[in-house]
Short mmCIF file of C-alpha atoms in Angstrom, two decimals:
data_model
loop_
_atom_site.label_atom_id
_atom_site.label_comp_id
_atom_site.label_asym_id
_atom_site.label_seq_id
_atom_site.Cartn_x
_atom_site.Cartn_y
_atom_site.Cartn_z
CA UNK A 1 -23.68 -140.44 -88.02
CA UNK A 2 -21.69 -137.04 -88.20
CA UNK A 3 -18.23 -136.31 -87.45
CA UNK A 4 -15.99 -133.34 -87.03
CA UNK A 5 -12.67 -133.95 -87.65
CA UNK A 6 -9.81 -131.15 -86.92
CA UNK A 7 -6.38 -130.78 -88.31
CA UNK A 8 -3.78 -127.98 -87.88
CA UNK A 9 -2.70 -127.35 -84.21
CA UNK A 10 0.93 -127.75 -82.83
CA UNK A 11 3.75 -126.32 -81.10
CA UNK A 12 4.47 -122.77 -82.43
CA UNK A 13 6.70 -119.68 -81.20
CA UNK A 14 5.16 -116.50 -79.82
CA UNK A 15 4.53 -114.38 -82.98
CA UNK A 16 4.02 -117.51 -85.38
CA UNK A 17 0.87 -118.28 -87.00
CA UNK A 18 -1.07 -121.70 -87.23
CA UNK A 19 -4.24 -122.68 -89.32
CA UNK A 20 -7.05 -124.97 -88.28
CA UNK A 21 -9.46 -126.87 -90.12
CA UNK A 22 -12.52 -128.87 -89.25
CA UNK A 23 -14.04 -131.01 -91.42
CA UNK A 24 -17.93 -132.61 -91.52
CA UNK A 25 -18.63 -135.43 -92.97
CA UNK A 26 -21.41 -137.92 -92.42
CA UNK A 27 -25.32 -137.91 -92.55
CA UNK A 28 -25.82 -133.85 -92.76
CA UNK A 29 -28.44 -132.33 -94.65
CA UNK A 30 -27.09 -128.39 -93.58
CA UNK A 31 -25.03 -126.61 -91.45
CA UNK A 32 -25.80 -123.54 -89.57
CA UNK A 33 -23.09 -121.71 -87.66
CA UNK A 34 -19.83 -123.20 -87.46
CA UNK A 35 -17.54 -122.12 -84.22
CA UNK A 36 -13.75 -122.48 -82.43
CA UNK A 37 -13.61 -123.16 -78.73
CA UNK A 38 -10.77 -123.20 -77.08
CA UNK A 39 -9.96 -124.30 -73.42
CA UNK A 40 -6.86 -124.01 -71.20
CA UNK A 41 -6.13 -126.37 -68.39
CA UNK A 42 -8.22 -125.07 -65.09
CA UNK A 43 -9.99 -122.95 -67.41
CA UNK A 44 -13.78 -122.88 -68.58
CA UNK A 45 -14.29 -123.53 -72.21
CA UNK A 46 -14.65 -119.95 -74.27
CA UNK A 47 -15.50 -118.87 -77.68
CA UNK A 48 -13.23 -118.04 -80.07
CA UNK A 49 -14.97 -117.20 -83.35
CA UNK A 50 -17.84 -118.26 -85.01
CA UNK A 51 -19.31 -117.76 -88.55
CA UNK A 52 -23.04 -118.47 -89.67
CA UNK A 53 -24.10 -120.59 -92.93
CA UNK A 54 -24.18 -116.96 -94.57
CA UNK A 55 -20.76 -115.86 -93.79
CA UNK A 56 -21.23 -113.49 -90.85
CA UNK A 57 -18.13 -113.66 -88.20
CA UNK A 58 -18.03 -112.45 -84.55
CA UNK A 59 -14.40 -112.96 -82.85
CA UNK A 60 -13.86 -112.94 -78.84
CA UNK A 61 -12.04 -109.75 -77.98
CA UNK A 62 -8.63 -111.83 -77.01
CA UNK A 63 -8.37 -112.55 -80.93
CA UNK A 64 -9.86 -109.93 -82.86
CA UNK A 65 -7.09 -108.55 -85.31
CA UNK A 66 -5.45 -111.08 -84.76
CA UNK A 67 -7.29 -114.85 -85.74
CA UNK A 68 -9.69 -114.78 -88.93
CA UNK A 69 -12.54 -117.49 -89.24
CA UNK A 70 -13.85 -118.92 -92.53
CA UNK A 71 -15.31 -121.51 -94.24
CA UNK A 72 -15.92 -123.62 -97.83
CA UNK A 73 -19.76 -124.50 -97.63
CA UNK A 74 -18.82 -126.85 -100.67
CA UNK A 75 -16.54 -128.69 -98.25
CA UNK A 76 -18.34 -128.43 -94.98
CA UNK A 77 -15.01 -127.27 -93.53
CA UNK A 78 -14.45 -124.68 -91.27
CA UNK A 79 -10.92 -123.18 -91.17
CA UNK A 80 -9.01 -120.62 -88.15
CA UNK A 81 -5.90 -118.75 -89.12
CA UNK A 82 -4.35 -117.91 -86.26
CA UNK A 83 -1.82 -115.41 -86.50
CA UNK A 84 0.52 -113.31 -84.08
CA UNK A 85 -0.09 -116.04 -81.48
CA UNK A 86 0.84 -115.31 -77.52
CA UNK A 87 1.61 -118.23 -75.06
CA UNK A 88 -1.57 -117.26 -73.82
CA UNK A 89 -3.28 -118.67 -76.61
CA UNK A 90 -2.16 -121.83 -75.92
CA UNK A 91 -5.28 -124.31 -75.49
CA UNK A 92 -7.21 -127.49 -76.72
CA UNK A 93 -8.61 -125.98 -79.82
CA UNK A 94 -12.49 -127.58 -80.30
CA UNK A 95 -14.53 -127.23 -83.76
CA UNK A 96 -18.46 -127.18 -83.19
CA UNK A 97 -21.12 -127.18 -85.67
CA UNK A 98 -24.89 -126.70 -85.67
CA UNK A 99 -26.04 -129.57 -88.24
CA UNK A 100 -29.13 -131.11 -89.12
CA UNK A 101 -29.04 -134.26 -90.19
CA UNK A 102 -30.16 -136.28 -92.88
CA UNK A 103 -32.67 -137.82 -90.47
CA UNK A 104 -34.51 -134.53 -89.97
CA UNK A 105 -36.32 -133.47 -86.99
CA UNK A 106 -33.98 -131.00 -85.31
CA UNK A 107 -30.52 -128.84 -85.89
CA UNK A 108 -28.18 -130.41 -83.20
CA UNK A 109 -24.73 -129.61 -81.56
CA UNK A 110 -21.41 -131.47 -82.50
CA UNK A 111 -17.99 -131.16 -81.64
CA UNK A 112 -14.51 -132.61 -83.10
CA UNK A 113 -12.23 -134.70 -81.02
CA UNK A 114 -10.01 -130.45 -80.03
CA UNK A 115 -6.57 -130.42 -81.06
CA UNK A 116 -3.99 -128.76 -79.04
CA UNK A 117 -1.81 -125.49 -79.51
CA UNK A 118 0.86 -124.50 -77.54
CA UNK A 119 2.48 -121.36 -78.39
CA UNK A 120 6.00 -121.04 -76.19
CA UNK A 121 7.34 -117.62 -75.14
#
């Protein structure tokens, strides 16, 4: 069994900064690329940021300069600092990771529980 389990998000004022952090826990044997997603009611699920197992980073263009994605392999946590936020930020904020388990066989998609952001004008 794996979980992802998110922390961080709340109300904020345009300009203010929030951090996020997803944790894994469970039956994992390794994690490949860990990701924020982010969706906005009537809105499709989008990509924020993701970072592979070796540290590599690609931001959407909505956040670049602004959000910064990392992660402590030791911890199997991944963490968003989101900074200079806009009220169009403002979104369920989903963690996703590409583990493979302890049972083998195949790496496999997981997502946390999303925590919301609001960020008021």
């Amino acid at each position: 069994q794996v979980q992802l389990v998110e922390s961080g998000g709340g109300l904020v004022q345009a300009g203010g900064s929030l951090r996020l952090s997803c944790a894994a826990s469970g039956s994992i044997f390794s994690i490949a690329a860990m990701g924020w997603y982010r969706q906005a009611p009537d809105n499709q699920r989008e990509l924020v940021a993701v970072i592979t197992d070796s540290g590599t980073t690609n931001n959407a263009d909505s956040v670049k300069g602004r959000f910064t994605i990392s992660r402590d392999n030791a911890k199997n946590t991944v963490y968003l600092q989101m900074n200079s936020l806009k009220p169009e930020d403002t979104a369920v904020y989903y963690c996703n990771a590409r583990i493979l388990p302890l049972t083998g066989g195949a790496y496999y998609n997981y997502w946390g529980q999303g925590t919301q952001v609001t960020v008021s004008s």
